[in-house]
Tab-separated table of C-alpha atoms and ligand atoms in Angstrom:
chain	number	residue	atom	x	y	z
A	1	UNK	CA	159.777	160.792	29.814
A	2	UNK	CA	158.776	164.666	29.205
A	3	UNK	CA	161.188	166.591	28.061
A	4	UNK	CA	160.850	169.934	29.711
A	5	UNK	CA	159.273	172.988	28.157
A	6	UNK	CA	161.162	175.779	26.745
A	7	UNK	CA	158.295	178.137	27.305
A	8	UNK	CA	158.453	179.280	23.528
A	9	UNK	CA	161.110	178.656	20.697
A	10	UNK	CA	161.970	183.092	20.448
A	11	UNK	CA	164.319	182.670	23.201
A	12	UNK	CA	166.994	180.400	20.918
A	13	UNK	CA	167.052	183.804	19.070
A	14	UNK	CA	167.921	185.479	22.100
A	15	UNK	CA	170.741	184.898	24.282
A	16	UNK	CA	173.458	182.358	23.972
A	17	UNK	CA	173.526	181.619	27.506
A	18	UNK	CA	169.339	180.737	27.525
A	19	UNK	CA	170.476	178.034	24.739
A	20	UNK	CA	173.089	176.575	26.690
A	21	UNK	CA	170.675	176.247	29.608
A	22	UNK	CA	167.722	174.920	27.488
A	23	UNK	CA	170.411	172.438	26.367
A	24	UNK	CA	171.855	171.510	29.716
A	25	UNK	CA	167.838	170.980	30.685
A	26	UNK	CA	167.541	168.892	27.373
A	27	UNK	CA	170.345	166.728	28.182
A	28	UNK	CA	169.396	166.392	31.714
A	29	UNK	CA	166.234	165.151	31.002
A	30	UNK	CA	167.668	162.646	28.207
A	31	UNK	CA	170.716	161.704	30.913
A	32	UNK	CA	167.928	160.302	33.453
A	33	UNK	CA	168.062	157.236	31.927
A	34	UNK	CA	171.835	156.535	33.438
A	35	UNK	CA	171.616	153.611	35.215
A	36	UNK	CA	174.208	154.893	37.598
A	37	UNK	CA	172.005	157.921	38.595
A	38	UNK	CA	169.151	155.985	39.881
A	39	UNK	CA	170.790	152.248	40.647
A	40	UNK	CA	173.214	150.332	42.510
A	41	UNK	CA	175.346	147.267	42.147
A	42	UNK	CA	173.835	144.818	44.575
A	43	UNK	CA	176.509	141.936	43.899
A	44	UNK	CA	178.370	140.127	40.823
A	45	UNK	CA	181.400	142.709	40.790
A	46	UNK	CA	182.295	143.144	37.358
A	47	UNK	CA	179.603	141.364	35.722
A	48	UNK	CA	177.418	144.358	36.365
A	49	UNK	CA	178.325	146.556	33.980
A	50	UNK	CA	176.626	150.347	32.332
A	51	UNK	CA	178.061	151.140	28.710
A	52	UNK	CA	176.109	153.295	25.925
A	53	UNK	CA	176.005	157.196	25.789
A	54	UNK	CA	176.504	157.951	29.435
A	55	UNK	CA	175.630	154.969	30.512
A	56	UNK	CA	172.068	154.765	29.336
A	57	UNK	CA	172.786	150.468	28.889
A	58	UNK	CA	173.503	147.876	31.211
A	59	UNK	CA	173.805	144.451	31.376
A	60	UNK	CA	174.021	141.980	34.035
A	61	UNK	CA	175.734	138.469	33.216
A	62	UNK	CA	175.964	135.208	35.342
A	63	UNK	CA	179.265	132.740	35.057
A	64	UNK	CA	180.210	129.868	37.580
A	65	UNK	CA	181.345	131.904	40.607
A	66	UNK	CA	178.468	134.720	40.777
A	67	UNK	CA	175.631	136.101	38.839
A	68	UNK	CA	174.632	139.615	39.332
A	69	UNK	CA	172.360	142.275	40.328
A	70	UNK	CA	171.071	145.978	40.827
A	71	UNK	CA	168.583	148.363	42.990
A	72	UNK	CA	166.927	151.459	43.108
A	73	UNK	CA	168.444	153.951	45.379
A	74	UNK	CA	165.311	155.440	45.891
A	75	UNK	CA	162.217	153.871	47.679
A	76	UNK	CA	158.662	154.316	45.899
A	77	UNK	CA	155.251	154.086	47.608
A	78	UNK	CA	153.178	153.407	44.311
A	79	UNK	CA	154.416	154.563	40.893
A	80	UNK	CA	154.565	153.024	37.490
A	81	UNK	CA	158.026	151.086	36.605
A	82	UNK	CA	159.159	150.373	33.177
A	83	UNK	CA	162.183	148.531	31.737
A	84	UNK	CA	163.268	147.324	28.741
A	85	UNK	CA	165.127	144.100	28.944
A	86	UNK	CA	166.778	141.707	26.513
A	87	UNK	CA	167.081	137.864	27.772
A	88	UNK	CA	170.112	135.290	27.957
A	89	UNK	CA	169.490	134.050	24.548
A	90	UNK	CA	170.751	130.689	23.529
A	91	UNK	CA	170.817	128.029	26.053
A	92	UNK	CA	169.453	129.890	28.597
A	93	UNK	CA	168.212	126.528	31.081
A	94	UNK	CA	169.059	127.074	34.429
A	95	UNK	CA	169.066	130.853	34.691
A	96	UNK	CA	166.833	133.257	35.987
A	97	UNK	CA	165.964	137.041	35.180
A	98	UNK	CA	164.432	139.007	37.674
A	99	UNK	CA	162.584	142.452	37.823
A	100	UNK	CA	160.705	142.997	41.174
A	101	UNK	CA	159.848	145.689	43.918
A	102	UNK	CA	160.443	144.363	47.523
A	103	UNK	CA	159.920	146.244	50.922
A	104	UNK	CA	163.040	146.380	53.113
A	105	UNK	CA	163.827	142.634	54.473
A	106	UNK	CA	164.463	143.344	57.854
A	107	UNK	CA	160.945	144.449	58.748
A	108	UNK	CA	159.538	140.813	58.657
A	109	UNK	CA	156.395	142.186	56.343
A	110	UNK	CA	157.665	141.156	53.428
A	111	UNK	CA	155.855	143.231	50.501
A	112	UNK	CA	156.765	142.030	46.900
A	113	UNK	CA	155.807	141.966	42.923
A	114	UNK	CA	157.640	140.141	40.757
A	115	UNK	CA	158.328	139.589	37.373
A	116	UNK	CA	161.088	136.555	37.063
A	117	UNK	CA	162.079	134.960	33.629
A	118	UNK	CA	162.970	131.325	33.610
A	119	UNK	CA	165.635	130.298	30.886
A	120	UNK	CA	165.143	127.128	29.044
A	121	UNK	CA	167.574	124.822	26.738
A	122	UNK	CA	167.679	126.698	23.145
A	123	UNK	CA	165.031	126.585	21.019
A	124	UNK	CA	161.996	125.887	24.212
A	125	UNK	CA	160.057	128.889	25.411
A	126	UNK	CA	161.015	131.141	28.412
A	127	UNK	CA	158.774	130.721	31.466
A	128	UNK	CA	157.707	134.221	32.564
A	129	UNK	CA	156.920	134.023	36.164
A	130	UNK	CA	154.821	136.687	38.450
A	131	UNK	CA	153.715	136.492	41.726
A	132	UNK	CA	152.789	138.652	44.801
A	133	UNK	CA	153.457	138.950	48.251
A	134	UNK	CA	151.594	141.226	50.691
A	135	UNK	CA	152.788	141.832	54.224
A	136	UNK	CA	154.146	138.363	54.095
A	137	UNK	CA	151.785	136.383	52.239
A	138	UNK	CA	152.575	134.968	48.650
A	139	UNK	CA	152.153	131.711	46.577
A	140	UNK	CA	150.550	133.701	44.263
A	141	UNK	CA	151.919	132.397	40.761
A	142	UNK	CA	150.716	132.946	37.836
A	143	UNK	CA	153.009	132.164	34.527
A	144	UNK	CA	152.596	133.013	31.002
A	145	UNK	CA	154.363	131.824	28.185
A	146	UNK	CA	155.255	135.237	26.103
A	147	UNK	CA	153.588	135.520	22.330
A	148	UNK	CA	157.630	136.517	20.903
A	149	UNK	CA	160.975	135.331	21.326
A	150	UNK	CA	162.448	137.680	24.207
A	151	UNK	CA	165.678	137.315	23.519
A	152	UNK	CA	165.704	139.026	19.964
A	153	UNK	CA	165.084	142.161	21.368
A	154	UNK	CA	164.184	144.400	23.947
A	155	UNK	CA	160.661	144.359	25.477
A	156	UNK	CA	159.053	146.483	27.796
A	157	UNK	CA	157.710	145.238	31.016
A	158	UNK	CA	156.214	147.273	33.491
A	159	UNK	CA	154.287	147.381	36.751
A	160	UNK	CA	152.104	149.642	37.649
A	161	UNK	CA	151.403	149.888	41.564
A	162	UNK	CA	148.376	152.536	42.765
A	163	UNK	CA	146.142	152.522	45.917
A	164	UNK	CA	144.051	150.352	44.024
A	165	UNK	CA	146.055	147.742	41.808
A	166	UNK	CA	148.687	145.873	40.814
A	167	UNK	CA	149.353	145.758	37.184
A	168	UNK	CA	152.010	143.285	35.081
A	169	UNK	CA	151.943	144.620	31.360
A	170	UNK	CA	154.017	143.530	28.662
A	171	UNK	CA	154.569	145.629	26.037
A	172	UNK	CA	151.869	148.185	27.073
A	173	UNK	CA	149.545	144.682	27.211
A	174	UNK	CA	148.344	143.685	30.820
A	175	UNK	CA	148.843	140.256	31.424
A	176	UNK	CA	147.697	139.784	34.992
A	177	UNK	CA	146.208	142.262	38.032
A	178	UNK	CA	145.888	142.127	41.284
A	179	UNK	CA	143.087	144.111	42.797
A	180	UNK	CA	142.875	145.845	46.311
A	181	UNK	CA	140.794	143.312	48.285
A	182	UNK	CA	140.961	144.707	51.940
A	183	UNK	CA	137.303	145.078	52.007
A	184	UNK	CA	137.643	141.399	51.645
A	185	UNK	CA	140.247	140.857	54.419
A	186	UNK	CA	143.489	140.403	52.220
A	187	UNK	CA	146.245	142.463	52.906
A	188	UNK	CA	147.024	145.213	50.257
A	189	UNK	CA	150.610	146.813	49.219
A	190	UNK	CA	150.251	149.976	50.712
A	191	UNK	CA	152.038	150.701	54.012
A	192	UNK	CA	155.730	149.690	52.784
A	193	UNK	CA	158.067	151.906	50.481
A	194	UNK	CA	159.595	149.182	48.045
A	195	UNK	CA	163.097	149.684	45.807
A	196	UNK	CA	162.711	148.303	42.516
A	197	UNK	CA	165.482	144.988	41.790
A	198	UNK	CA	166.922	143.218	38.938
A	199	UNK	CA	169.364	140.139	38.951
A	200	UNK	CA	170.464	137.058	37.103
A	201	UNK	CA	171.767	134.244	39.044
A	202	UNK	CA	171.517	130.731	38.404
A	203	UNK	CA	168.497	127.925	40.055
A	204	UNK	CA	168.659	124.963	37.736
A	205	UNK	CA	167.697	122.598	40.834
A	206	UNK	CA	163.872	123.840	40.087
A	207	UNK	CA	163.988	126.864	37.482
A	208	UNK	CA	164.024	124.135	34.288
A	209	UNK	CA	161.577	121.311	33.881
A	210	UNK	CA	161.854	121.037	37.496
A	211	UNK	CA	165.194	120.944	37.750
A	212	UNK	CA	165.804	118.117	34.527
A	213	UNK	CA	167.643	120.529	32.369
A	214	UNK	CA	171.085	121.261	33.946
A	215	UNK	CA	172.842	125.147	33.584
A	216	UNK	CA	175.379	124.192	30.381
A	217	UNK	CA	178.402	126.303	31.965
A	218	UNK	CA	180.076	125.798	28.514
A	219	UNK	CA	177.998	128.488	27.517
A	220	UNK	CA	179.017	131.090	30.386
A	221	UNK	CA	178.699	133.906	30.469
A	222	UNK	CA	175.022	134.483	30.483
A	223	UNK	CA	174.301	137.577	29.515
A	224	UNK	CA	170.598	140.118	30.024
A	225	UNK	CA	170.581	143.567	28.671
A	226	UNK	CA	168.640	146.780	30.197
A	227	UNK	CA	167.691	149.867	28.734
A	228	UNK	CA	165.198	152.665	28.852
A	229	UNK	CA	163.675	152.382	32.411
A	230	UNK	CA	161.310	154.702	33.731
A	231	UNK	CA	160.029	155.284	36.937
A	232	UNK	CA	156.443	157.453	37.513
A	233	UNK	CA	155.649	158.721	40.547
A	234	UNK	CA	153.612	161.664	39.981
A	235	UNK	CA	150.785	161.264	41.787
A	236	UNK	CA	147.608	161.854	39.475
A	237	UNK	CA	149.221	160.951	36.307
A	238	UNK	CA	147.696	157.966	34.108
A	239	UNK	CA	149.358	155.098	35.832
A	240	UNK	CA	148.228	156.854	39.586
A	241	UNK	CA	144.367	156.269	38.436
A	242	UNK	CA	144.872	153.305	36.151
A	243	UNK	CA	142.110	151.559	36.247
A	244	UNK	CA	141.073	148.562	34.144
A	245	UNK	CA	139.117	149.737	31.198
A	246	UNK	CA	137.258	147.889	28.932
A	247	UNK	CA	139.661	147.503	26.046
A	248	UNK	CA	142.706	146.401	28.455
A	249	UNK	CA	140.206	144.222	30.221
A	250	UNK	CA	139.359	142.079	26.454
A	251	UNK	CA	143.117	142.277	25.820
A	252	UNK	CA	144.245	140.934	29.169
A	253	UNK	CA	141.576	138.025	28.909
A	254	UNK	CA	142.766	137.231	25.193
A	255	UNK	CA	146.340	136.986	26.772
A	256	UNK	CA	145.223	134.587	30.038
A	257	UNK	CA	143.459	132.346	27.658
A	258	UNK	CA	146.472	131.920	25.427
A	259	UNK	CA	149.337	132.073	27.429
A	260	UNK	CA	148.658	131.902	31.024
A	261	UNK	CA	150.330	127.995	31.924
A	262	UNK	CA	149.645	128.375	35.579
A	263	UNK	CA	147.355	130.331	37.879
A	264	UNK	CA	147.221	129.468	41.477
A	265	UNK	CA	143.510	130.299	41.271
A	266	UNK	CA	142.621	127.131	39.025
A	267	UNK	CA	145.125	124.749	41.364
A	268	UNK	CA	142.636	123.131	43.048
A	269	UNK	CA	144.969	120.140	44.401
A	270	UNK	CA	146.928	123.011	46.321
A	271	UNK	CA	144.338	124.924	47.848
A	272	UNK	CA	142.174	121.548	49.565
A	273	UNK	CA	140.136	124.006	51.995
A	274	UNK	CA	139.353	126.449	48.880
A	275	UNK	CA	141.114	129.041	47.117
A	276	UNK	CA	142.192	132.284	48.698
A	277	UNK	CA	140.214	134.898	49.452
A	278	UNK	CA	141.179	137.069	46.251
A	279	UNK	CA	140.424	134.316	43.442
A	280	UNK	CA	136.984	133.999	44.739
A	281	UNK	CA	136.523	137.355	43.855
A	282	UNK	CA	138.804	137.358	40.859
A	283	UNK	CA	135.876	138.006	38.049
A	284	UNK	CA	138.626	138.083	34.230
B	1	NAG	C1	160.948	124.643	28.411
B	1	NAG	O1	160.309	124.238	27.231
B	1	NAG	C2	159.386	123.184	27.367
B	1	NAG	C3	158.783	122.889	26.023
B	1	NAG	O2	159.748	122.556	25.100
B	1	NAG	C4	158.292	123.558	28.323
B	1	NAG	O3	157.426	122.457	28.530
B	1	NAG	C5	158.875	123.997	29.645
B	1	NAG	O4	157.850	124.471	30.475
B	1	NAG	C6	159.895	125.088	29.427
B	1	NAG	N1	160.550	125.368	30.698
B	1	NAG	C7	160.613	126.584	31.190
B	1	NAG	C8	161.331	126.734	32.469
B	1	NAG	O5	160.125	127.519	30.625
């Protein structure tokens, strides 16, 4: 985030009143990063909760009876999202962390890109989950087992969404993309606004080992921890012509040959009459 100019530091020597406004623009800037500026409770009551200077933290936590949830109030058509998060740590089987854009439901098209976190009993590796839907179409997984523990501390993950591309990066690294293939027939993001979502709620009929490692409720309350997001829309900016260069190119390979665990492009037992359009052109 930019802080805005102050066209030139003489003016502090000037007038009070041009300090107090260079301040108030400061703070402004800094304050963006309320949570309850830019999001909304979607359920969980209580357990959604903003704390920190102003509100600049928030954490969502999962128990029993509900877990929890937020949205944008905006809409975006393309941008670049980021958000630091910190996962349930501890016995974490069972639950599930989710960061994703989605179009509005109700129009029957659905458009979404998601990043979704699967717990696991203590000491096992997090599952992180990604897939993407486009006017209705997904069963497009791809899952990566993260190179650090991500419930120490916070880690950036971001999307970046342009005319062109879909981008997963974590920690500045892309892990996955999906190109713009409608010269190839398959249905591209572009035509539906999305709001950007987080939740934790609880899926330990499939989210662990298939469903072999049970939720330990003992444990509750699950907690997940947000700070820092970012939203980019300014068209033109970095993310608006990011393109994959050579150097994130070599780093995203280096991170699909290490920690990619699934990719619906390699399941050949799922995809009998060949794989979708987009792997065939899928050249990492
Ligand atoms: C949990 O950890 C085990 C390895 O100990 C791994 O095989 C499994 O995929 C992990 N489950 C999830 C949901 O990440």
């Amino acid at each position: 985030m930019g802080l805005p100019s102050n066209g030139g530091h003489e003016v502090y020597f000037r007038a009070p009143q041009i300090i107090m406004v260079l301040i108030l623009m400061v703070s402004t800037s800094v304050h963006g990063a309320h949570f309850d500026d830019a999001f909304q409770q979607t359920f969980g009551g209580e357990r959604v909760k903003t704390y920190g200077s102003g509100g600049d933290h928030l954490s969502l936590s999962l128990d029993q009876y509900s877990g929890s949830g937020f949205t944008s109030k905006k809409d975006y058509l393309f941008g670049r999202f980021d958000m630091q998060m910190k996962l349930v740590a501890g016995n974490s089987a069972g639950t599930v962390t989710t960061l994703y854009l989605q179009s509005d439901p109700s129009t029957g098209r659905h458009d979404e890109i998601d990043f979704e976190f699967l717990g696991n009993a203590s000491g096992h590796p997090y599952t992180l989950h990604t897939n993407v839907f486009g006017e209705g179409k997904g069963s497009r997984e791809q899952q990566f087992r993260l190179w650090f523990d991500p419930t120490n501390e916070y880690h950036t993950y971001s999307i970046v969404w342009n005319p062109r591309l879909i981008m997963f990066l974590v920690d500045e690294t892309p892990i996955r993309v999906f190109l713009n293939h409608e010269k190839h027939g398959v249905p591209f993001l572009k035509k539906q606004p999305m709001k950007l979502y987080s939740s934790l709620w609880e899926a330990d009929d499939w989210a662990t080992q298939g469903g072999l490692v049970k939720t330990d409720w003992s444990k509750a309350p699950f907690t997940a921890y947000y700070r820092n997001y970012n939203v980019d829309t300014a068209r033109g900016g970095k993310w608006w012509t990011h393109d994959l260069d050579a150097n994130s190119r070599r780093k995203m390979r280096r991170i699909q040959k290490k920690n990619m665990i699934y990719n619906y492009c390699q399941d050949a037992k799922r995809f009998p009459e060949g794989y979708p359009t987009e792997c065939k052109h899928y050249k990492f």
